Short mmCIF file of C-alpha atoms in Angstrom, two decimals:
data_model
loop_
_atom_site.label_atom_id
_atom_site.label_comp_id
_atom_site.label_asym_id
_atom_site.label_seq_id
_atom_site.Cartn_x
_atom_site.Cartn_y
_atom_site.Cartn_z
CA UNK A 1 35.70 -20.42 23.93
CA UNK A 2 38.45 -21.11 21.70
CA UNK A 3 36.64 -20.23 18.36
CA UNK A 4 36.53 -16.45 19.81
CA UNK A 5 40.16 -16.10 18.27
CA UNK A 6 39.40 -17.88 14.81
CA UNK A 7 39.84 -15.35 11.85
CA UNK A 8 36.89 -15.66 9.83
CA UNK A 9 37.30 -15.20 6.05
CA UNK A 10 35.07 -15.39 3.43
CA UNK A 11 36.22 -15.96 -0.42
CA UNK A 12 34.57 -13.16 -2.74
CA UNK A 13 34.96 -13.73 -6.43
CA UNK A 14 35.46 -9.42 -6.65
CA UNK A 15 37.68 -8.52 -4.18
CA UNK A 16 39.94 -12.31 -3.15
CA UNK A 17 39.37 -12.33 0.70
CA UNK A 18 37.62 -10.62 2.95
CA UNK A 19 38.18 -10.54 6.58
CA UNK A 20 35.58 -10.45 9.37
CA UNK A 21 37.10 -7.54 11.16
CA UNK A 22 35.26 -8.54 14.53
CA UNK A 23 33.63 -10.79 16.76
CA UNK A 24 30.58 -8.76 16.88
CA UNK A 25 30.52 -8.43 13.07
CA UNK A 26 30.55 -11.81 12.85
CA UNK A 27 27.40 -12.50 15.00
CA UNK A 28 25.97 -9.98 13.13
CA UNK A 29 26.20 -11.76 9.98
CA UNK A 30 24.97 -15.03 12.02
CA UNK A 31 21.79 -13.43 12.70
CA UNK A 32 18.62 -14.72 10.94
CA UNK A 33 17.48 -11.42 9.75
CA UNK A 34 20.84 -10.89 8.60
CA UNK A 35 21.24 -14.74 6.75
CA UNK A 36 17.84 -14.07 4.98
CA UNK A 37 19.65 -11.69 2.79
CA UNK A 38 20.75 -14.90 0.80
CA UNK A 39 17.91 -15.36 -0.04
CA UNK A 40 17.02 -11.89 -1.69
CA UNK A 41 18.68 -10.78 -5.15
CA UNK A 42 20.64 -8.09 -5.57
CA UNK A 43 19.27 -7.40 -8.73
CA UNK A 44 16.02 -8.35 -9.12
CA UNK A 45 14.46 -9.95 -11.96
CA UNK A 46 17.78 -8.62 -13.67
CA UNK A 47 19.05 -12.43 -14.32
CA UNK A 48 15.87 -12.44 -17.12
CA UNK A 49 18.54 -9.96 -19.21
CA UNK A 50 21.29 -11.19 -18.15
CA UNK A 51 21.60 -14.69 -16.80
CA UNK A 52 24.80 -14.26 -14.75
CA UNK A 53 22.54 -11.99 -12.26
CA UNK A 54 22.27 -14.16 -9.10
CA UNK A 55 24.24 -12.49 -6.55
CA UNK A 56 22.47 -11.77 -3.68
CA UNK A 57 22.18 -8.55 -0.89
CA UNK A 58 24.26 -10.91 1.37
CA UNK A 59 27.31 -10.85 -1.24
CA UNK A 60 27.10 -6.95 -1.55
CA UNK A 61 26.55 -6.23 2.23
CA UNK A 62 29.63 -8.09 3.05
CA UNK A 63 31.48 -6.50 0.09
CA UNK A 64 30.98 -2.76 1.04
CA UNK A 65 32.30 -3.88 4.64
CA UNK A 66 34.98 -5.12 2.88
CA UNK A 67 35.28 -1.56 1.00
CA UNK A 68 34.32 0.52 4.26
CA UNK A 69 37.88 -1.37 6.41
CA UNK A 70 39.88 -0.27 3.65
CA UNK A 71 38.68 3.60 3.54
CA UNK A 72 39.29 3.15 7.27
CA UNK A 73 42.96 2.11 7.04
CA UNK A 74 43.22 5.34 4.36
CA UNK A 75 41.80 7.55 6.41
CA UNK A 76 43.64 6.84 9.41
CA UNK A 77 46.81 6.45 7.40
CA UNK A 78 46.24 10.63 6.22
CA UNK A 79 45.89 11.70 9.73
CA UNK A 80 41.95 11.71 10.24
CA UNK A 81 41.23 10.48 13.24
CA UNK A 82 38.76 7.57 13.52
CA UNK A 83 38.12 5.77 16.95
CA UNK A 84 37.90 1.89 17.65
CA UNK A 85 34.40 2.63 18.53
CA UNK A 86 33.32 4.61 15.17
CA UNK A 87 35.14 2.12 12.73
CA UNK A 88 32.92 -0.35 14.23
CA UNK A 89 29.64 1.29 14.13
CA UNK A 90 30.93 2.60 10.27
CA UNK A 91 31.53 -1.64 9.48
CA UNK A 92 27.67 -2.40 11.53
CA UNK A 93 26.17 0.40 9.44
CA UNK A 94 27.02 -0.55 5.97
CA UNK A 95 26.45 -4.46 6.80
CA UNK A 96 22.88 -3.51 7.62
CA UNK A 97 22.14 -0.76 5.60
CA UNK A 98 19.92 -3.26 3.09
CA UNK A 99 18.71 -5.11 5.66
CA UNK A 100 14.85 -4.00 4.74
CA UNK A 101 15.13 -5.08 1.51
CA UNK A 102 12.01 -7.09 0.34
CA UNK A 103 11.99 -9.85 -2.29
CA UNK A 104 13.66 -9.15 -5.64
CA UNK A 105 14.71 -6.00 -3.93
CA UNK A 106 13.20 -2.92 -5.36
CA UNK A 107 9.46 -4.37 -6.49
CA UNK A 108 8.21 -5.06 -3.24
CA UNK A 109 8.19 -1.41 -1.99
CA UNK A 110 5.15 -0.55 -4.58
CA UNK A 111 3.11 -3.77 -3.51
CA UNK A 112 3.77 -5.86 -0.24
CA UNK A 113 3.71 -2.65 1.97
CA UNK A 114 2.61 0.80 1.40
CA UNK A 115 4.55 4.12 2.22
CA UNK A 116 7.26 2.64 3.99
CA UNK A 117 10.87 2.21 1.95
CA UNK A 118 13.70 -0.51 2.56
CA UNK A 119 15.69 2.19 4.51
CA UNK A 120 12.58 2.83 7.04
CA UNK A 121 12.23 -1.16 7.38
CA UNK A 122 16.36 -1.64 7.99
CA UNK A 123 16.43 1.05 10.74
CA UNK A 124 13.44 -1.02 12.01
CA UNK A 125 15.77 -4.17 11.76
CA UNK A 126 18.96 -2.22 13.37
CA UNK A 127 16.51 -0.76 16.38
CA UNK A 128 15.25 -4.27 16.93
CA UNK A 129 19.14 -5.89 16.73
CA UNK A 130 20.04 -3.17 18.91
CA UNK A 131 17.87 -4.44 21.77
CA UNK A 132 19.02 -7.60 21.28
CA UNK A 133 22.46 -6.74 21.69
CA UNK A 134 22.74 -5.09 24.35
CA UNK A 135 22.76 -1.32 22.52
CA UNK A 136 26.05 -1.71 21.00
CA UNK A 137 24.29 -0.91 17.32
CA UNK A 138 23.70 2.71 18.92
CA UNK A 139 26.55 4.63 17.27
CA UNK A 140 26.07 2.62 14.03
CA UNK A 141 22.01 3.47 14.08
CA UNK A 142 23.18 7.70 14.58
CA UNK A 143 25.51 7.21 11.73
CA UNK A 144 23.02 5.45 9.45
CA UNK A 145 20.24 8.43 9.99
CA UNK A 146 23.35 10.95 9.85
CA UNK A 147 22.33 12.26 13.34
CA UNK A 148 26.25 11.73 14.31
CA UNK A 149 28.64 15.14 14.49
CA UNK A 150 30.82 13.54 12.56
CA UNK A 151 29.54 13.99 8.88
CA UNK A 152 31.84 12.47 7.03
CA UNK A 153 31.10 9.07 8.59
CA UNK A 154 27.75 8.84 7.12
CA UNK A 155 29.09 10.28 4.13
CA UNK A 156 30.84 6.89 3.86
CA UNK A 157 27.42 5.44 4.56
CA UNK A 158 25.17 6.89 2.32
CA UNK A 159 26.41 10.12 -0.12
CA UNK A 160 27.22 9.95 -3.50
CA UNK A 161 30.34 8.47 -3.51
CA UNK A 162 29.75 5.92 -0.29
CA UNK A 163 30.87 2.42 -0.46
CA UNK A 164 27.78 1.12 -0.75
CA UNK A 165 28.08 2.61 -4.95
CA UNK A 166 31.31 1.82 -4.88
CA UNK A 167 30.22 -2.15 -4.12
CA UNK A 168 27.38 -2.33 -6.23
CA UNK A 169 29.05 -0.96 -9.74
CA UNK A 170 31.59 -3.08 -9.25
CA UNK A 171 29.62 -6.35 -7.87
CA UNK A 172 26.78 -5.97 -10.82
CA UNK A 173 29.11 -5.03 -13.61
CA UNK A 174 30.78 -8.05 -12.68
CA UNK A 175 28.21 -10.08 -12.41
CA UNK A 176 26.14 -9.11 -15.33
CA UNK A 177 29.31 -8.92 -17.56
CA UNK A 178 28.31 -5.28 -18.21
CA UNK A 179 32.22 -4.11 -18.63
CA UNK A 180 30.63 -0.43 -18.41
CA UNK A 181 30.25 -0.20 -14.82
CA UNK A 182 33.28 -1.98 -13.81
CA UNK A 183 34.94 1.07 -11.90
CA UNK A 184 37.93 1.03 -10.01
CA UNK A 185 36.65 1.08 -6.48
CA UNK A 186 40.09 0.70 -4.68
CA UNK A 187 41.77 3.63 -6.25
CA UNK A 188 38.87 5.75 -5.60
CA UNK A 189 38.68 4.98 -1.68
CA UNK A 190 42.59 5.81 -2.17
CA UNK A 191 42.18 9.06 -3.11
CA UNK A 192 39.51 10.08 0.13
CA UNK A 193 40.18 12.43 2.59
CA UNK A 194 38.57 14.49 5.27
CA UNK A 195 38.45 18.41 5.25
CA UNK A 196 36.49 20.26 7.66
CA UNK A 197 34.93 16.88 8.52
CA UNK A 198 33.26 16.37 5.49
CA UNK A 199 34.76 13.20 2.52
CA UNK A 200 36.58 14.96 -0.19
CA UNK A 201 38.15 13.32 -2.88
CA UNK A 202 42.17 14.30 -4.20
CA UNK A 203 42.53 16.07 -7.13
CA UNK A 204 44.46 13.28 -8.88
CA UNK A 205 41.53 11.14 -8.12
CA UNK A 206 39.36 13.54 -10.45
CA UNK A 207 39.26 11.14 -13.94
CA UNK A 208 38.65 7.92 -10.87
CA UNK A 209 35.61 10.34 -10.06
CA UNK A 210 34.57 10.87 -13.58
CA UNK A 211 34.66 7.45 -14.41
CA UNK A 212 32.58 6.30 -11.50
CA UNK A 213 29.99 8.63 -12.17
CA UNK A 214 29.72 7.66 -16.01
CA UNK A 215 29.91 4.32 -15.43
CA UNK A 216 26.92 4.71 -12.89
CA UNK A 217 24.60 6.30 -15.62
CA UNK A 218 25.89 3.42 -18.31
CA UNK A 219 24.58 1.09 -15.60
CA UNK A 220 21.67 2.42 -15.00
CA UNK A 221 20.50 2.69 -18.93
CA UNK A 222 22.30 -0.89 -20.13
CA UNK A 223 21.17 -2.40 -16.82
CA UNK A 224 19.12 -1.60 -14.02
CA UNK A 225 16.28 0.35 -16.20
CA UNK A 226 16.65 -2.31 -18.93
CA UNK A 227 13.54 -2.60 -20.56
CA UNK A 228 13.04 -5.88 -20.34
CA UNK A 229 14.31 -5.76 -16.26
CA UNK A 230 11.64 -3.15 -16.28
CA UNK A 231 8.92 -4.96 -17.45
CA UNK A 232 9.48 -8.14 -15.78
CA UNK A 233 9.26 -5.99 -12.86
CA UNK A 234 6.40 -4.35 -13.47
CA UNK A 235 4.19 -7.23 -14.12
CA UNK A 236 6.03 -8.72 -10.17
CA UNK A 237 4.13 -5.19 -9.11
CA UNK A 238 1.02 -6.23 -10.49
CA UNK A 239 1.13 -9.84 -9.87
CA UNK A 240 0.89 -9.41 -6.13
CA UNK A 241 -1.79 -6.28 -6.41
CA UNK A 242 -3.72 -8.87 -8.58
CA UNK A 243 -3.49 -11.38 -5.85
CA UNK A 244 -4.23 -8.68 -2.79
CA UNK A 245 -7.21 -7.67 -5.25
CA UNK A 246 -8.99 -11.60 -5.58
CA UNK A 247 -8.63 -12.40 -1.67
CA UNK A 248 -10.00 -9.35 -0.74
CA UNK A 249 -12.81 -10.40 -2.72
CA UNK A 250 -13.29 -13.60 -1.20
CA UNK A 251 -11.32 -15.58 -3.71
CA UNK A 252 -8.55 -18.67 -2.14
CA UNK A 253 -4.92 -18.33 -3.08
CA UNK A 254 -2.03 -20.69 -1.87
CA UNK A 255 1.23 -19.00 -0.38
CA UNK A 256 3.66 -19.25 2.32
CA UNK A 257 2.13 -17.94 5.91
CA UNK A 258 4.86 -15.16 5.61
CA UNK A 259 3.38 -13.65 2.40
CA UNK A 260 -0.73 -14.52 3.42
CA UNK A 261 0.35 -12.08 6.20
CA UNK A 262 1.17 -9.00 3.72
CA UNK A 263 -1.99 -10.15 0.88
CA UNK A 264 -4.16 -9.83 3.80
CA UNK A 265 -3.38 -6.80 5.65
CA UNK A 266 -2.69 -3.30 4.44
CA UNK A 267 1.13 -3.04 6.20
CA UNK A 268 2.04 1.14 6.32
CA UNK A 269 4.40 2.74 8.09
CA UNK A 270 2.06 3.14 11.39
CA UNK A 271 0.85 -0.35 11.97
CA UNK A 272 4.86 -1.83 11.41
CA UNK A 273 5.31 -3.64 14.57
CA UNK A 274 7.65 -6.06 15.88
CA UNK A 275 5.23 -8.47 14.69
CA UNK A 276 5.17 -7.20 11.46
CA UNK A 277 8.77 -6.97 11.69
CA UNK A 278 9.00 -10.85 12.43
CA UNK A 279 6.82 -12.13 9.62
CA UNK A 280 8.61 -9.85 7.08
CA UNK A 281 12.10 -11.23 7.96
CA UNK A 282 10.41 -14.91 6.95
CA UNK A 283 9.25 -13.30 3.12
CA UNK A 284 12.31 -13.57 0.52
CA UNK A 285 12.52 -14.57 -2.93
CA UNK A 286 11.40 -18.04 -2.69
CA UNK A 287 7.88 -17.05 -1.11
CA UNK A 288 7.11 -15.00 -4.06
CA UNK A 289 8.41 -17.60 -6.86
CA UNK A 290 6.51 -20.45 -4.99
CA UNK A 291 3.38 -18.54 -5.17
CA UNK A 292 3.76 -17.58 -8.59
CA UNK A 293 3.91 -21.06 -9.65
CA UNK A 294 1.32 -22.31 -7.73
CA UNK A 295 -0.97 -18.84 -9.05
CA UNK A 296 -0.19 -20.11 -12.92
CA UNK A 297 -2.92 -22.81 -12.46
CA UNK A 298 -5.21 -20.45 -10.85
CA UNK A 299 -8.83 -19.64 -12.63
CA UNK A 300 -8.30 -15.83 -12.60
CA UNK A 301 -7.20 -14.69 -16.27
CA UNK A 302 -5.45 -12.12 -15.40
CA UNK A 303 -2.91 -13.68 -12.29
CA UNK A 304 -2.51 -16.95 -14.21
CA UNK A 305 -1.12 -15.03 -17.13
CA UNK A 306 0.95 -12.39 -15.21
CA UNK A 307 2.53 -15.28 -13.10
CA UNK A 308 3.34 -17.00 -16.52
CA UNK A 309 4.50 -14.18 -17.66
CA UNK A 310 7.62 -14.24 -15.27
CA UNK A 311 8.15 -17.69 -14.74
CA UNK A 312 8.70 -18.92 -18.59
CA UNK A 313 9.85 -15.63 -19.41
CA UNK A 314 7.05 -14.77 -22.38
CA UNK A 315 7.11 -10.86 -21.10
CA UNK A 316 5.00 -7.97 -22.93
CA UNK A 317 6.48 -6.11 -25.35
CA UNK A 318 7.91 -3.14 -24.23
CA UNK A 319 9.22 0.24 -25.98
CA UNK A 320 11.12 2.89 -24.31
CA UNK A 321 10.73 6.26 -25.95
CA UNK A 322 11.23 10.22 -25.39
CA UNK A 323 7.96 11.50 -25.55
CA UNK A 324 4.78 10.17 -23.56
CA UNK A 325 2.69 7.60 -25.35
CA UNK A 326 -0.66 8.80 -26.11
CA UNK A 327 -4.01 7.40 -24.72
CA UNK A 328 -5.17 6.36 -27.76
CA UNK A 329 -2.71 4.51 -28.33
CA UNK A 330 -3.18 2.69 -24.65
CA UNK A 331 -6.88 2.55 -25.80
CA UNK A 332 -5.87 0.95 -29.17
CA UNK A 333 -4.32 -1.87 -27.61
CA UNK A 334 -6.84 -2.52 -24.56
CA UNK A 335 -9.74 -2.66 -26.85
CA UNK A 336 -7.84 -5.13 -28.83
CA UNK A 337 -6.93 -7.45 -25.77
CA UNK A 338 -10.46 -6.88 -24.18
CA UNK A 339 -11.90 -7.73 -27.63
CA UNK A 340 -9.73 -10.80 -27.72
CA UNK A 341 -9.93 -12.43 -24.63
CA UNK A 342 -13.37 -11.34 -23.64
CA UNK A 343 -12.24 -9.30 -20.72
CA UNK A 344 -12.87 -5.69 -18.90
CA UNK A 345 -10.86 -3.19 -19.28
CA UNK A 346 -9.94 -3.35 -15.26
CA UNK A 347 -8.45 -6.51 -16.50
CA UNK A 348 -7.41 -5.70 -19.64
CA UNK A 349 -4.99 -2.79 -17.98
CA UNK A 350 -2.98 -5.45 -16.21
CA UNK A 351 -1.54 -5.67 -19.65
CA UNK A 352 -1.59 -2.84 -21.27
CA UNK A 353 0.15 0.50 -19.49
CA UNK A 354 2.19 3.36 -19.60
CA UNK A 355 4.81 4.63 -17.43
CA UNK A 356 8.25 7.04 -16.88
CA UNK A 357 12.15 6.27 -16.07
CA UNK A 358 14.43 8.72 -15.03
CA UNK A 359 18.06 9.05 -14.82
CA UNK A 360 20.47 11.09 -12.60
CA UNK A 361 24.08 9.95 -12.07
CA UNK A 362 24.98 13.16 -10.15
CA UNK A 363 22.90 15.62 -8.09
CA UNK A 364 24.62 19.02 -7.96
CA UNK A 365 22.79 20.12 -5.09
CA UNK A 366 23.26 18.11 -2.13
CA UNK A 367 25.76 16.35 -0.61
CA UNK A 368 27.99 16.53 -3.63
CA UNK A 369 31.34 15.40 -4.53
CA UNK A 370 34.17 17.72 -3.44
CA UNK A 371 37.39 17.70 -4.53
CA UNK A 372 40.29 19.09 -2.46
CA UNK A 373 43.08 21.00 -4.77
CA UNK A 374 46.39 21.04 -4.20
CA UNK A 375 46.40 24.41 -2.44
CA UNK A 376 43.42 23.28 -0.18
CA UNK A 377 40.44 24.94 -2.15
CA UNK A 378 37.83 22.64 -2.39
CA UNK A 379 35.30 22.41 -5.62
CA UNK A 380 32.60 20.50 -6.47
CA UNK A 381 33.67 17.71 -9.15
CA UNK A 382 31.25 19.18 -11.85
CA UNK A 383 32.76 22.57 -11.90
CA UNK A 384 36.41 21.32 -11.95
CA UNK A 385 36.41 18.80 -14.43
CA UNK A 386 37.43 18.92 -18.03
CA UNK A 387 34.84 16.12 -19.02
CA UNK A 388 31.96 17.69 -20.88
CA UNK A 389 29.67 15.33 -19.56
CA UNK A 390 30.20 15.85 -16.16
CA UNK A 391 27.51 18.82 -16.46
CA UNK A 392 24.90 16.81 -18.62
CA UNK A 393 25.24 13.90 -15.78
CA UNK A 394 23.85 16.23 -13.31
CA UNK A 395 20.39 16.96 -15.32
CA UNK A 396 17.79 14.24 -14.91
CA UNK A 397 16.71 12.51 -18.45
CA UNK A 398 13.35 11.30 -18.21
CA UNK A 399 12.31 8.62 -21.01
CA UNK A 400 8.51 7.05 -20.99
CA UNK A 401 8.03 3.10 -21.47
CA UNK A 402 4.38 1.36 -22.77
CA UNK A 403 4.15 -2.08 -22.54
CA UNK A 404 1.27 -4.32 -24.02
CA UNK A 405 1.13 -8.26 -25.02
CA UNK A 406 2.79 -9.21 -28.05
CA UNK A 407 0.70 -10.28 -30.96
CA UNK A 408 1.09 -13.63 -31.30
CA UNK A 409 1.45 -15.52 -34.75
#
């Protein structure tokens, strides 16, 4: 076959061009449970704050493989020795490593299965690949559950500085126009090295370290707990318990066969078979936007008005504070809804709740970020760096959210 020696390259708006590094890569990518990812947004409901927000899991899978040739090439370039073999399996890992994601990525966890994350259901994916070809994912699967001696290649996996971050700050600050997060990805993979076989970062890279990590906690407040992301995503939560709630009553809902699958069954982490596997590689984005539109006209008060919610963009209100809202103030505006509509207050809490967000840009206590000195000492980044806020990025700030319907004039 004469397309075997075609370069394949793909135009990305962040980084120019990106090369397909292999032929097995490539068929990779080809793979249906691999092209759904298209279909799945990186962000979520995100693009209701910021209407840029459209990229998809595809973009960013094919981005950090991008990032992951280049920390390769440095790598190799400062001596550390990195076979044919393990850059491959590094390049398979990080292309699949969000291959479980559900529709609008994160909401789906909470509602269309139970007790099973996106990083169970991507191993589940990779496994399943694996036997289709041929075992070569096995070296990519040990890396990915960091059962591989080497520990600094699932460091570039999954750590706190892996490119995985490293693709997403970028790709989202980009895409969102949030200038905050826009870190400098290349210089940072620039500045990696290996000691004792775990990642380490160069002491000139320290500020390139600080920066990332700010920028990761700016992103986090401006944009991925944004208050109205929050809520949007919070009433996608309830919309599908809602719907799992009327059939199981007897009550007839259109959707897509994929998405019938997970309102009818209760999917956990024991009864995730291949089948299951199948029908979940059918349910993206689209299922769950069809349905919603077709749920609008439905009779029950409470899904008709969550789905219109979403799709014309006529959210709750939503406040973000430090200390815990009370229940009477939950109370307060349930009675007033209930009183209003002539509802229950089972219904009437589909509107009216309470919750917490929390936010950690560093964790001090596992699998931090070292940074090798000049005369080899190695320190983790908080305790070395001049930056005062280095320490306060390492405590978790919690903040509380209530959200209830607007009054209307």
């Amino acid at each position: 076959m004469a397309s075997q020696h075609k370069l394949k390259i793909l135009n990305d708006p962040i980084y120019g061009f990106i090369t397909i590094p292999s032929q097995q890569i490539f068929n990779l990518i080809e793979h249906p449970y691999f092209q759904r990812l298209r279909r799945i947004s990186q962000m979520g409901l995100s693009y209701l704050v910021y209407p840029g927000a459209h990229h998809t899991r595809f973009h960013h899978a094919l981005g950090c493989v991008h990032l992951m040739q280049k920390a390769v090439r440095i790598l190799r370039y400062k001596g550390v020795t990195i076979s044919e073999a393990e850059e491959e399996a590094l390049q398979i890992a990080i292309l699949l490593h969000d291959i479980g994601h559900g529709p609008f990525s994160h909401a789906m966890e909470h509602s269309i299965v139970e007790g099973i994350d996106h990083e169970s259901i991507s191993l589940l994916f990779m496994e399943e690949i694996n036997r289709e070809f041929n075992q070569n994912l096995t070296l990519a699967i040990q890396i990915f559950k960091g059962d591989y001696e080497r520990k600094f290649l699932n460091q570039l996996v999954s750590s706190q500085l892996d490119m995985d971050r490293l693709d997403y700050l970028k790709r989202d600050s980009f895409y969102t126009g949030a200038a905050e997060g826009n870190i400098n990805s290349e210089r940072l993979i620039t500045m990696l090295n290996v000691v004792n076989g775990e990642l380490v970062v160069e002491e000139k890279g320290i500020y390139s370290v600080e920066k990332f990590l700010v920028a990761r906690r700016l992103m986090y407040w401006q944009v991925y707990l944004h208050k109205t992301s929050l809520v949007a995503e919070q009433l996608l939560i309830r919309v599908l318990k809602r719907a799992k709630e009327l059939i199981e009553e007897g009550t007839k809902l259109h959707a897509s066969k994929a998405l019938m699958f997970f309102l009818n069954n209760k999917v956990t982490r024991d009864n995730f078979d291949k089948e299951t596997l199948d029908v979940f590689s059918r349910l993206d984005d689209y299922d769950i936007m069809m349905a919603m539109k077709e749920w609008i006209e439905c009779d029950d008060f409470v899904l008709s008005n969550l789905c219109g919610m979403i799709i014309n963009r006529d959210l709750l209100k939503v406040k973000i504070k430090k200390k815990k809202p009370s229940s009477e103030k939950l109370a307060r505006h349930r009675e007033k809804l209930q009183k209003k509509y002539n509802i229950s207050e089972k219904e009437a809490n589909y509107f009216v709740f309470s919750g917490e967000i929390a936010n950690l840009a560093y964790k001090t206590e596992k699998n931090n970020i070292n940074i090798l000195h000049k005369n080899g000492k190695i320190s983790d980044v908080a305790k070395v760096s001049d930056h005062l806020n280095l320490e306060a990025l390492s405590k978790t700030v919690v903040k509380y959210y209530i959200c209830y319907p607007k009054p209307k004039h």
